[in-house]
Amino acid sequence: MGLISSDKSPKPLTWLLNYSRKYSLWMFQWGLACCAIEMGAALAGPRYDVMRLGVIPLPASPRQADLVVISGTVTDKMAPSIKRLYEQMPEPKYVISMGSCANCGGPYWDSYSVTKGVDQIIPVDIYVPGCPPRPEALLEAVVLLQQRIKNEDMGARWRGEGTKLLASEPANSDAAAGKPVPEPPPAALPSGDGGETVVVG
């Protein structure tokens, strides 16, 4: 890892490491309420085979996982356990917030005991909206996370600079010619670790 942390990693090596991490995500499920049933359908059901995407859904502990899916209502009493779970995960680690309750408190946002979103406790990479979201939405979130991992600069992460994208040549012919390119509609919100937070739509 010395080459990566010193920012002298050759592009083919960076591509290979990111490609390997993209298709070997160990997912830890943290099902807290009804969204966990939809998560179980996406992970264990025969119709939605998440292993074909390179996600291993059943690690024994958070110390082996690099992805956690928080699904369901997060209460204030559960918040320290979620924080401890996140801190036990090795770097690089990613978080998917699944369902309205995990995103912002959902229909229970006005309750005295409900945390107004898991992002108040740990940084979230991808939000999956819905009450409850369909299993396809979780699979789309996994695919978006894999695209993010593929373009991630591991050197910046190892140096503690947060999540940054790799500098690449413009793929658009208009951008290569120097012509202005229309910007896509905004679909990202800033996250706490310096990266982007993606909302599955």
mmCIF file with all atom_site columns, N, CA, C and O in Angstrom, residues 118-167:
data_model
loop_
_atom_site.group_PDB
_atom_site.id
_atom_site.type_symbol
_atom_site.label_atom_id
_atom_site.label_alt_id
_atom_site.label_comp_id
_atom_site.label_asym_id
_atom_site.label_entity_id
_atom_site.label_seq_id
_atom_site.pdbx_PDB_ins_code
_atom_site.Cartn_x
_atom_site.Cartn_y
_atom_site.Cartn_z
_atom_site.occupancy
_atom_site.B_iso_or_equiv
_atom_site.pdbx_formal_charge
_atom_site.auth_seq_id
_atom_site.auth_comp_id
_atom_site.auth_asym_id
_atom_site.auth_atom_id
_atom_site.pdbx_PDB_model_num
ATOM 1   N N  . VAL A 1 118 ? -29.893 8.498  9.979   1.00 0.00 ? 118 VAL A N  1
ATOM 2   C CA . VAL A 1 118 ? -28.663 7.857  10.425  1.00 0.00 ? 118 VAL A CA 1
ATOM 3   C C  . VAL A 1 118 ? -27.444 8.705  10.093  1.00 0.00 ? 118 VAL A C  1
ATOM 4   O O  . VAL A 1 118 ? -26.384 8.540  10.687  1.00 0.00 ? 118 VAL A O  1
ATOM 5   N N  . ASP A 1 119 ? -27.602 9.677  9.188   1.00 0.00 ? 119 ASP A N  1
ATOM 6   C CA . ASP A 1 119 ? -26.470 10.534 8.836   1.00 0.00 ? 119 ASP A CA 1
ATOM 7   C C  . ASP A 1 119 ? -26.097 11.500 9.959   1.00 0.00 ? 119 ASP A C  1
ATOM 8   O O  . ASP A 1 119 ? -25.079 12.172 9.874   1.00 0.00 ? 119 ASP A O  1
ATOM 9   N N  . GLN A 1 120 ? -26.890 11.574 11.013  1.00 0.00 ? 120 GLN A N  1
ATOM 10  C CA . GLN A 1 120 ? -26.504 12.345 12.183  1.00 0.00 ? 120 GLN A CA 1
ATOM 11  C C  . GLN A 1 120 ? -25.514 11.582 13.062  1.00 0.00 ? 120 GLN A C  1
ATOM 12  O O  . GLN A 1 120 ? -24.902 12.170 13.949  1.00 0.00 ? 120 GLN A O  1
ATOM 13  N N  . ILE A 1 121 ? -25.368 10.287 12.788  1.00 0.00 ? 121 ILE A N  1
ATOM 14  C CA . ILE A 1 121 ? -24.487 9.436  13.586  1.00 0.00 ? 121 ILE A CA 1
ATOM 15  C C  . ILE A 1 121 ? -23.237 9.053  12.805  1.00 0.00 ? 121 ILE A C  1
ATOM 16  O O  . ILE A 1 121 ? -22.122 9.167  13.315  1.00 0.00 ? 121 ILE A O  1
ATOM 17  N N  . ILE A 1 122 ? -23.425 8.598  11.575  1.00 0.00 ? 122 ILE A N  1
ATOM 18  C CA . ILE A 1 122 ? -22.317 8.133  10.733  1.00 0.00 ? 122 ILE A CA 1
ATOM 19  C C  . ILE A 1 122 ? -22.483 8.735  9.337   1.00 0.00 ? 122 ILE A C  1
ATOM 20  O O  . ILE A 1 122 ? -23.591 9.078  8.936   1.00 0.00 ? 122 ILE A O  1
ATOM 21  N N  . PRO A 1 123 ? -21.378 8.882  8.578   1.00 0.00 ? 123 PRO A N  1
ATOM 22  C CA . PRO A 1 123 ? -21.517 9.411  7.206   1.00 0.00 ? 123 PRO A CA 1
ATOM 23  C C  . PRO A 1 123 ? -22.165 8.377  6.286   1.00 0.00 ? 123 PRO A C  1
ATOM 24  O O  . PRO A 1 123 ? -21.834 7.197  6.344   1.00 0.00 ? 123 PRO A O  1
ATOM 25  N N  . VAL A 1 124 ? -23.087 8.839  5.464   1.00 0.00 ? 124 VAL A N  1
ATOM 26  C CA . VAL A 1 124 ? -23.835 7.964  4.555   1.00 0.00 ? 124 VAL A CA 1
ATOM 27  C C  . VAL A 1 124 ? -23.362 8.218  3.132   1.00 0.00 ? 124 VAL A C  1
ATOM 28  O O  . VAL A 1 124 ? -23.206 9.359  2.717   1.00 0.00 ? 124 VAL A O  1
ATOM 29  N N  . ASP A 1 125 ? -23.141 7.144  2.383   1.00 0.00 ? 125 ASP A N  1
ATOM 30  C CA . ASP A 1 125 ? -22.723 7.261  0.989   1.00 0.00 ? 125 ASP A CA 1
ATOM 31  C C  . ASP A 1 125 ? -23.907 7.309  0.038   1.00 0.00 ? 125 ASP A C  1
ATOM 32  O O  . ASP A 1 125 ? -23.918 8.083  -0.912  1.00 0.00 ? 125 ASP A O  1
ATOM 33  N N  . ILE A 1 126 ? -24.902 6.448  0.252   1.00 0.00 ? 126 ILE A N  1
ATOM 34  C CA . ILE A 1 126 ? -26.044 6.384  -0.664  1.00 0.00 ? 126 ILE A CA 1
ATOM 35  C C  . ILE A 1 126 ? -27.330 6.279  0.139   1.00 0.00 ? 126 ILE A C  1
ATOM 36  O O  . ILE A 1 126 ? -27.416 5.493  1.082   1.00 0.00 ? 126 ILE A O  1
ATOM 37  N N  . TYR A 1 127 ? -28.312 7.088  -0.249  1.00 0.00 ? 127 TYR A N  1
ATOM 38  C CA . TYR A 1 127 ? -29.638 7.048  0.351   1.00 0.00 ? 127 TYR A CA 1
ATOM 39  C C  . TYR A 1 127 ? -30.588 6.313  -0.591  1.00 0.00 ? 127 TYR A C  1
ATOM 40  O O  . TYR A 1 127 ? -30.619 6.602  -1.781  1.00 0.00 ? 127 TYR A O  1
ATOM 41  N N  . VAL A 1 128 ? -31.397 5.411  -0.043  1.00 0.00 ? 128 VAL A N  1
ATOM 42  C CA . VAL A 1 128 ? -32.427 4.719  -0.816  1.00 0.00 ? 128 VAL A CA 1
ATOM 43  C C  . VAL A 1 128 ? -33.769 5.156  -0.252  1.00 0.00 ? 128 VAL A C  1
ATOM 44  O O  . VAL A 1 128 ? -34.132 4.756  0.854   1.00 0.00 ? 128 VAL A O  1
ATOM 45  N N  . PRO A 1 129 ? -34.524 6.017  -0.965  1.00 0.00 ? 129 PRO A N  1
ATOM 46  C CA . PRO A 1 129 ? -35.802 6.495  -0.432  1.00 0.00 ? 129 PRO A CA 1
ATOM 47  C C  . PRO A 1 129 ? -36.906 5.455  -0.599  1.00 0.00 ? 129 PRO A C  1
ATOM 48  O O  . PRO A 1 129 ? -36.790 4.506  -1.367  1.00 0.00 ? 129 PRO A O  1
ATOM 49  N N  . GLY A 1 130 ? -37.995 5.667  0.118   1.00 0.00 ? 130 GLY A N  1
ATOM 50  C CA . GLY A 1 130 ? -39.152 4.797  0.006   1.00 0.00 ? 130 GLY A CA 1
ATOM 51  C C  . GLY A 1 130 ? -39.588 4.292  1.363   1.00 0.00 ? 130 GLY A C  1
ATOM 52  O O  . GLY A 1 130 ? -38.818 4.266  2.310   1.00 0.00 ? 130 GLY A O  1
ATOM 53  N N  . CYS A 1 131 ? -40.855 3.900  1.439   1.00 0.00 ? 131 CYS A N  1
ATOM 54  C CA . CYS A 1 131 ? -41.392 3.380  2.693   1.00 0.00 ? 131 CYS A CA 1
ATOM 55  C C  . CYS A 1 131 ? -42.335 2.217  2.390   1.00 0.00 ? 131 CYS A C  1
ATOM 56  O O  . CYS A 1 131 ? -43.526 2.428  2.214   1.00 0.00 ? 131 CYS A O  1
ATOM 57  N N  . PRO A 1 132 ? -41.847 1.030  2.317   1.00 0.00 ? 132 PRO A N  1
ATOM 58  C CA . PRO A 1 132 ? -40.445 0.606  2.244   1.00 0.00 ? 132 PRO A CA 1
ATOM 59  C C  . PRO A 1 132 ? -39.955 0.647  0.805   1.00 0.00 ? 132 PRO A C  1
ATOM 60  O O  . PRO A 1 132 ? -40.756 0.527  -0.122  1.00 0.00 ? 132 PRO A O  1
ATOM 61  N N  . PRO A 1 133 ? -38.668 0.792  0.600   1.00 0.00 ? 133 PRO A N  1
ATOM 62  C CA . PRO A 1 133 ? -38.149 0.751  -0.769  1.00 0.00 ? 133 PRO A CA 1
ATOM 63  C C  . PRO A 1 133 ? -38.190 -0.666 -1.328  1.00 0.00 ? 133 PRO A C  1
ATOM 64  O O  . PRO A 1 133 ? -38.099 -1.636 -0.578  1.00 0.00 ? 133 PRO A O  1
ATOM 65  N N  . ARG A 1 134 ? -38.314 -0.760 -2.622  1.00 0.00 ? 134 ARG A N  1
ATOM 66  C CA . ARG A 1 134 ? -38.351 -2.081 -3.262  1.00 0.00 ? 134 ARG A CA 1
ATOM 67  C C  . ARG A 1 134 ? -36.961 -2.693 -3.284  1.00 0.00 ? 134 ARG A C  1
ATOM 68  O O  . ARG A 1 134 ? -35.959 -1.984 -3.202  1.00 0.00 ? 134 ARG A O  1
ATOM 69  N N  . PRO A 1 135 ? -36.857 -3.998 -3.401  1.00 0.00 ? 135 PRO A N  1
ATOM 70  C CA . PRO A 1 135 ? -35.533 -4.626 -3.490  1.00 0.00 ? 135 PRO A CA 1
ATOM 71  C C  . PRO A 1 135 ? -34.713 -4.119 -4.666  1.00 0.00 ? 135 PRO A C  1
ATOM 72  O O  . PRO A 1 135 ? -33.490 -4.035 -4.573  1.00 0.00 ? 135 PRO A O  1
ATOM 73  N N  . GLU A 1 136 ? -35.388 -3.748 -5.766  1.00 0.00 ? 136 GLU A N  1
ATOM 74  C CA . GLU A 1 136 ? -34.663 -3.214 -6.915  1.00 0.00 ? 136 GLU A CA 1
ATOM 75  C C  . GLU A 1 136 ? -33.934 -1.920 -6.572  1.00 0.00 ? 136 GLU A C  1
ATOM 76  O O  . GLU A 1 136 ? -32.879 -1.630 -7.123  1.00 0.00 ? 136 GLU A O  1
ATOM 77  N N  . ALA A 1 137 ? -34.506 -1.134 -5.671  1.00 0.00 ? 137 ALA A N  1
ATOM 78  C CA . ALA A 1 137 ? -33.867 0.120  -5.278  1.00 0.00 ? 137 ALA A CA 1
ATOM 79  C C  . ALA A 1 137 ? -32.570 -0.151 -4.515  1.00 0.00 ? 137 ALA A C  1
ATOM 80  O O  . ALA A 1 137 ? -31.578 0.552  -4.709  1.00 0.00 ? 137 ALA A O  1
ATOM 81  N N  . LEU A 1 138 ? -32.552 -1.179 -3.682  1.00 0.00 ? 138 LEU A N  1
ATOM 82  C CA . LEU A 1 138 ? -31.319 -1.532 -2.987  1.00 0.00 ? 138 LEU A CA 1
ATOM 83  C C  . LEU A 1 138 ? -30.269 -2.032 -3.968  1.00 0.00 ? 138 LEU A C  1
ATOM 84  O O  . LEU A 1 138 ? -29.090 -1.687 -3.863  1.00 0.00 ? 138 LEU A O  1
ATOM 85  N N  . LEU A 1 139 ? -30.693 -2.813 -4.959  1.00 0.00 ? 139 LEU A N  1
ATOM 86  C CA . LEU A 1 139 ? -29.742 -3.287 -5.967  1.00 0.00 ? 139 LEU A CA 1
ATOM 87  C C  . LEU A 1 139 ? -29.183 -2.123 -6.774  1.00 0.00 ? 139 LEU A C  1
ATOM 88  O O  . LEU A 1 139 ? -27.996 -2.102 -7.110  1.00 0.00 ? 139 LEU A O  1
ATOM 89  N N  . GLU A 1 140 ? -30.027 -1.131 -7.072  1.00 0.00 ? 140 GLU A N  1
ATOM 90  C CA . GLU A 1 140 ? -29.537 0.056  -7.788  1.00 0.00 ? 140 GLU A CA 1
ATOM 91  C C  . GLU A 1 140 ? -28.534 0.828  -6.931  1.00 0.00 ? 140 GLU A C  1
ATOM 92  O O  . GLU A 1 140 ? -27.534 1.346  -7.433  1.00 0.00 ? 140 GLU A O  1
ATOM 93  N N  . ALA A 1 141 ? -28.789 0.890  -5.634  1.00 0.00 ? 141 ALA A N  1
ATOM 94  C CA . ALA A 1 141 ? -27.850 1.557  -4.731  1.00 0.00 ? 141 ALA A CA 1
ATOM 95  C C  . ALA A 1 141 ? -26.504 0.843  -4.718  1.00 0.00 ? 141 ALA A C  1
ATOM 96  O O  . ALA A 1 141 ? -25.448 1.484  -4.708  1.00 0.00 ? 141 ALA A O  1
ATOM 97  N N  . VAL A 1 142 ? -26.525 -0.482 -4.744  1.00 0.00 ? 142 VAL A N  1
ATOM 98  C CA . VAL A 1 142 ? -25.271 -1.247 -4.776  1.00 0.00 ? 142 VAL A CA 1
ATOM 99  C C  . VAL A 1 142 ? -24.517 -0.973 -6.074  1.00 0.00 ? 142 VAL A C  1
ATOM 100 O O  . VAL A 1 142 ? -23.295 -0.780 -6.061  1.00 0.00 ? 142 VAL A O  1
ATOM 101 N N  . VAL A 1 143 ? -25.233 -0.915 -7.188  1.00 0.00 ? 143 VAL A N  1
ATOM 102 C CA . VAL A 1 143 ? -24.584 -0.641 -8.474  1.00 0.00 ? 143 VAL A CA 1
ATOM 103 C C  . VAL A 1 143 ? -23.987 0.769  -8.484  1.00 0.00 ? 143 VAL A C  1
ATOM 104 O O  . VAL A 1 143 ? -22.866 0.980  -8.964  1.00 0.00 ? 143 VAL A O  1
ATOM 105 N N  . LEU A 1 144 ? -24.714 1.749  -7.942  1.00 0.00 ? 144 LEU A N  1
ATOM 106 C CA . LEU A 1 144 ? -24.174 3.114  -7.867  1.00 0.00 ? 144 LEU A CA 1
ATOM 107 C C  . LEU A 1 144 ? -22.939 3.179  -6.969  1.00 0.00 ? 144 LEU A C  1
ATOM 108 O O  . LEU A 1 144 ? -21.977 3.878  -7.273  1.00 0.00 ? 144 LEU A O  1
ATOM 109 N N  . LEU A 1 145 ? -22.956 2.425  -5.878  1.00 0.00 ? 145 LEU A N  1
ATOM 110 C CA . LEU A 1 145 ? -21.791 2.385  -5.005  1.00 0.00 ? 145 LEU A CA 1
ATOM 111 C C  . LEU A 1 145 ? -20.605 1.737  -5.713  1.00 0.00 ? 145 LEU A C  1
ATOM 112 O O  . LEU A 1 145 ? -19.464 2.193  -5.580  1.00 0.00 ? 145 LEU A O  1
ATOM 113 N N  . GLN A 1 146 ? -20.861 0.715  -6.510  1.00 0.00 ? 146 GLN A N  1
ATOM 114 C CA . GLN A 1 146 ? -19.781 0.076  -7.261  1.00 0.00 ? 146 GLN A CA 1
ATOM 115 C C  . GLN A 1 146 ? -19.184 1.032  -8.288  1.00 0.00 ? 146 GLN A C  1
ATOM 116 O O  . GLN A 1 146 ? -17.969 1.042  -8.494  1.00 0.00 ? 146 GLN A O  1
ATOM 117 N N  . GLN A 1 147 ? -20.016 1.856  -8.928  1.00 0.00 ? 147 GLN A N  1
ATOM 118 C CA . GLN A 1 147 ? -19.485 2.853  -9.858  1.00 0.00 ? 147 GLN A CA 1
ATOM 119 C C  . GLN A 1 147 ? -18.633 3.878  -9.127  1.00 0.00 ? 147 GLN A C  1
ATOM 120 O O  . GLN A 1 147 ? -17.602 4.320  -9.634  1.00 0.00 ? 147 GLN A O  1
ATOM 121 N N  . ARG A 1 148 ? -19.045 4.234  -7.934  1.00 0.00 ? 148 ARG A N  1
ATOM 122 C CA . ARG A 1 148 ? -18.272 5.178  -7.138  1.00 0.00 ? 148 ARG A CA 1
ATOM 123 C C  . ARG A 1 148 ? -16.926 4.580  -6.723  1.00 0.00 ? 148 ARG A C  1
ATOM 124 O O  . ARG A 1 148 ? -15.903 5.251  -6.756  1.00 0.00 ? 148 ARG A O  1
ATOM 125 N N  . ILE A 1 149 ? -16.923 3.307  -6.330  1.00 0.00 ? 149 ILE A N  1
ATOM 126 C CA . ILE A 1 149 ? -15.681 2.642  -5.928  1.00 0.00 ? 149 ILE A CA 1
ATOM 127 C C  . ILE A 1 149 ? -14.735 2.528  -7.113  1.00 0.00 ? 149 ILE A C  1
ATOM 128 O O  . ILE A 1 149 ? -13.523 2.705  -6.972  1.00 0.00 ? 149 ILE A O  1
ATOM 129 N N  . LYS A 1 150 ? -15.285 2.271  -8.286  1.00 0.00 ? 150 LYS A N  1
ATOM 130 C CA . LYS A 1 150 ? -14.455 2.124  -9.490  1.00 0.00 ? 150 LYS A CA 1
ATOM 131 C C  . LYS A 1 150 ? -13.682 3.392  -9.804  1.00 0.00 ? 150 LYS A C  1
ATOM 132 O O  . LYS A 1 150 ? -12.548 3.348  -10.275 1.00 0.00 ? 150 LYS A O  1
ATOM 133 N N  . ASN A 1 151 ? -14.268 4.555  -9.514  1.00 0.00 ? 151 ASN A N  1
ATOM 134 C CA . ASN A 1 151 ? -13.636 5.838  -9.825  1.00 0.00 ? 151 ASN A CA 1
ATOM 135 C C  . ASN A 1 151 ? -13.001 6.505  -8.609  1.00 0.00 ? 151 ASN A C  1
ATOM 136 O O  . ASN A 1 151 ? -12.661 7.676  -8.662  1.00 0.00 ? 151 ASN A O  1
ATOM 137 N N  . GLU A 1 152 ? -12.840 5.767  -7.527  1.00 0.00 ? 152 GLU A N  1
ATOM 138 C CA . GLU A 1 152 ? -12.342 6.354  -6.285  1.00 0.00 ? 152 GLU A CA 1
ATOM 139 C C  . GLU A 1 152 ? -10.818 6.446  -6.273  1.00 0.00 ? 152 GLU A C  1
ATOM 140 O O  . GLU A 1 152 ? -10.129 5.559  -6.759  1.00 0.00 ? 152 GLU A O  1
ATOM 141 N N  . ASP A 1 153 ? -10.317 7.516  -5.703  1.00 0.00 ? 153 ASP A N  1
ATOM 142 C CA . ASP A 1 153 ? -8.877  7.699  -5.530  1.00 0.00 ? 153 ASP A CA 1
ATOM 143 C C  . ASP A 1 153 ? -8.496  7.144  -4.160  1.00 0.00 ? 153 ASP A C  1
ATOM 144 O O  . ASP A 1 153 ? -8.730  7.772  -3.131  1.00 0.00 ? 153 ASP A O  1
ATOM 145 N N  . MET A 1 154 ? -7.920  5.944  -4.139  1.00 0.00 ? 154 MET A N  1
ATOM 146 C CA . MET A 1 154 ? -7.571  5.304  -2.870  1.00 0.00 ? 154 MET A CA 1
ATOM 147 C C  . MET A 1 154 ? -6.454  6.047  -2.152  1.00 0.00 ? 154 MET A C  1
ATOM 148 O O  . MET A 1 154 ? -6.374  6.027  -0.932  1.00 0.00 ? 154 MET A O  1
ATOM 149 N N  . GLY A 1 155 ? -5.574  6.701  -2.905  1.00 0.00 ? 155 GLY A N  1
ATOM 150 C CA . GLY A 1 155 ? -4.500  7.458  -2.274  1.00 0.00 ? 155 GLY A CA 1
ATOM 151 C C  . GLY A 1 155 ? -5.044  8.564  -1.388  1.00 0.00 ? 155 GLY A C  1
ATOM 152 O O  . GLY A 1 155 ? -4.561  8.783  -0.278  1.00 0.00 ? 155 GLY A O  1
ATOM 153 N N  . ALA A 1 156 ? -6.078  9.263  -1.865  1.00 0.00 ? 156 ALA A N  1
ATOM 154 C CA . ALA A 1 156 ? -6.683  10.333 -1.060  1.00 0.00 ? 156 ALA A CA 1
ATOM 155 C C  . ALA A 1 156 ? -7.327  9.765  0.192   1.00 0.00 ? 156 ALA A C  1
ATOM 156 O O  . ALA A 1 156 ? -7.246  10.347 1.271   1.00 0.00 ? 156 ALA A O  1
ATOM 157 N N  . ARG A 1 157 ? -7.942  8.610  0.064   1.00 0.00 ? 157 ARG A N  1
ATOM 158 C CA . ARG A 1 157 ? -8.580  7.987  1.228   1.00 0.00 ? 157 ARG A CA 1
ATOM 159 C C  . ARG A 1 157 ? -7.531  7.559  2.258   1.00 0.00 ? 157 ARG A C  1
ATOM 160 O O  . ARG A 1 157 ? -7.699  7.740  3.459   1.00 0.00 ? 157 ARG A O  1
ATOM 161 N N  . TRP A 1 158 ? -6.425  6.991  1.801   1.00 0.00 ? 158 TRP A N  1
ATOM 162 C CA . TRP A 1 158 ? -5.367  6.553  2.716   1.00 0.00 ? 158 TRP A CA 1
ATOM 163 C C  . TRP A 1 158 ? -4.678  7.738  3.382   1.00 0.00 ? 158 TRP A C  1
ATOM 164 O O  . TRP A 1 158 ? -4.175  7.621  4.498   1.00 0.00 ? 158 TRP A O  1
ATOM 165 N N  . ARG A 1 159 ? -4.628  8.874  2.699   1.00 0.00 ? 159 ARG A N  1
ATOM 166 C CA . ARG A 1 159 ? -4.008  10.063 3.290   1.00 0.00 ? 159 ARG A CA 1
ATOM 167 C C  . ARG A 1 159 ? -4.965  10.821 4.203   1.00 0.00 ? 159 ARG A C  1
ATOM 168 O O  . ARG A 1 159 ? -4.591  11.823 4.786   1.00 0.00 ? 159 ARG A O  1
ATOM 169 N N  . GLY A 1 160 ? -6.210  10.363 4.302   1.00 0.00 ? 160 GLY A N  1
ATOM 170 C CA . GLY A 1 160 ? -7.184  11.001 5.174   1.00 0.00 ? 160 GLY A CA 1
ATOM 171 C C  . GLY A 1 160 ? -7.856  12.205 4.564   1.00 0.00 ? 160 GLY A C  1
ATOM 172 O O  . GLY A 1 160 ? -8.390  13.043 5.279   1.00 0.00 ? 160 GLY A O  1
ATOM 173 N N  . GLU A 1 161 ? -7.870  12.305 3.246   1.00 0.00 ? 161 GLU A N  1
ATOM 174 C CA . GLU A 1 161 ? -8.474  13.446 2.559   1.00 0.00 ? 161 GLU A CA 1
ATOM 175 C C  . GLU A 1 161 ? -9.923  13.191 2.162   1.00 0.00 ? 161 GLU A C  1
ATOM 176 O O  . GLU A 1 161 ? -10.503 13.972 1.423   1.00 0.00 ? 161 GLU A O  1
ATOM 177 N N  . GLY A 1 162 ? -10.499 12.084 2.596   1.00 0.00 ? 162 GLY A N  1
ATOM 178 C CA . GLY A 1 162 ? -11.871 11.764 2.252   1.00 0.00 ? 162 GLY A CA 1
ATOM 179 C C  . GLY A 1 162 ? -11.954 11.065 0.901   1.00 0.00 ? 162 GLY A C  1
ATOM 180 O O  . GLY A 1 162 ? -10.969 10.628 0.336   1.00 0.00 ? 162 GLY A O  1
ATOM 181 N N  . THR A 1 163 ? -13.171 10.990 0.393   1.00 0.00 ? 163 THR A N  1
ATOM 182 C CA . THR A 1 163 ? -13.414 10.311 -0.870  1.00 0.00 ? 163 THR A CA 1
ATOM 183 C C  . THR A 1 163 ? -13.272 11.291 -2.019  1.00 0.00 ? 163 THR A C  1
ATOM 184 O O  . THR A 1 163 ? -13.968 12.300 -2.067  1.00 0.00 ? 163 THR A O  1
ATOM 185 N N  . LYS A 1 164 ? -12.353 11.005 -2.928  1.00 0.00 ? 164 LYS A N  1
ATOM 186 C CA . LYS A 1 164 ? -12.172 11.824 -4.121  1.00 0.00 ? 164 LYS A CA 1
ATOM 187 C C  . LYS A 1 164 ? -12.214 10.917 -5.342  1.00 0.00 ? 164 LYS A C  1
ATOM 188 O O  . LYS A 1 164 ? -11.850 9.751  -5.283  1.00 0.00 ? 164 LYS A O  1
ATOM 189 N N  . LEU A 1 165 ? -12.628 11.495 -6.457  1.00 0.00 ? 165 LEU A N  1
ATOM 190 C CA . LEU A 1 165 ? -12.654 10.741 -7.704  1.00 0.00 ? 165 LEU A CA 1
ATOM 191 C C  . LEU A 1 165 ? -11.308 10.845 -8.398  1.00 0.00 ? 165 LEU A C  1
ATOM 192 O O  . LEU A 1 165 ? -10.592 11.831 -8.252  1.00 0.00 ? 165 LEU A O  1
ATOM 193 N N  . LEU A 1 166 ? -10.983 9.822  -9.153  1.00 0.00 ? 166 LEU A N  1
ATOM 194 C CA . LEU A 1 166 ? -9.747  9.835  -9.924  1.00 0.00 ? 166 LEU A CA 1
ATOM 195 C C  . LEU A 1 166 ? -9.822  10.886 -11.014 1.00 0.00 ? 166 LEU A C  1
ATOM 196 O O  . LEU A 1 166 ? -10.870 11.087 -11.629 1.00 0.00 ? 166 LEU A O  1
ATOM 197 N N  . ALA A 1 167 ? -8.733  11.549 -11.288 1.00 0.00 ? 167 ALA A N  1
ATOM 198 C CA . ALA A 1 167 ? -8.676  12.494 -12.403 1.00 0.00 ? 167 ALA A CA 1
ATOM 199 C C  . ALA A 1 167 ? -8.594  11.687 -13.683 1.00 0.00 ? 167 ALA A C  1
ATOM 200 O O  . ALA A 1 167 ? -7.747  10.814 -13.825 1.00 0.00 ? 167 ALA A O  1
#
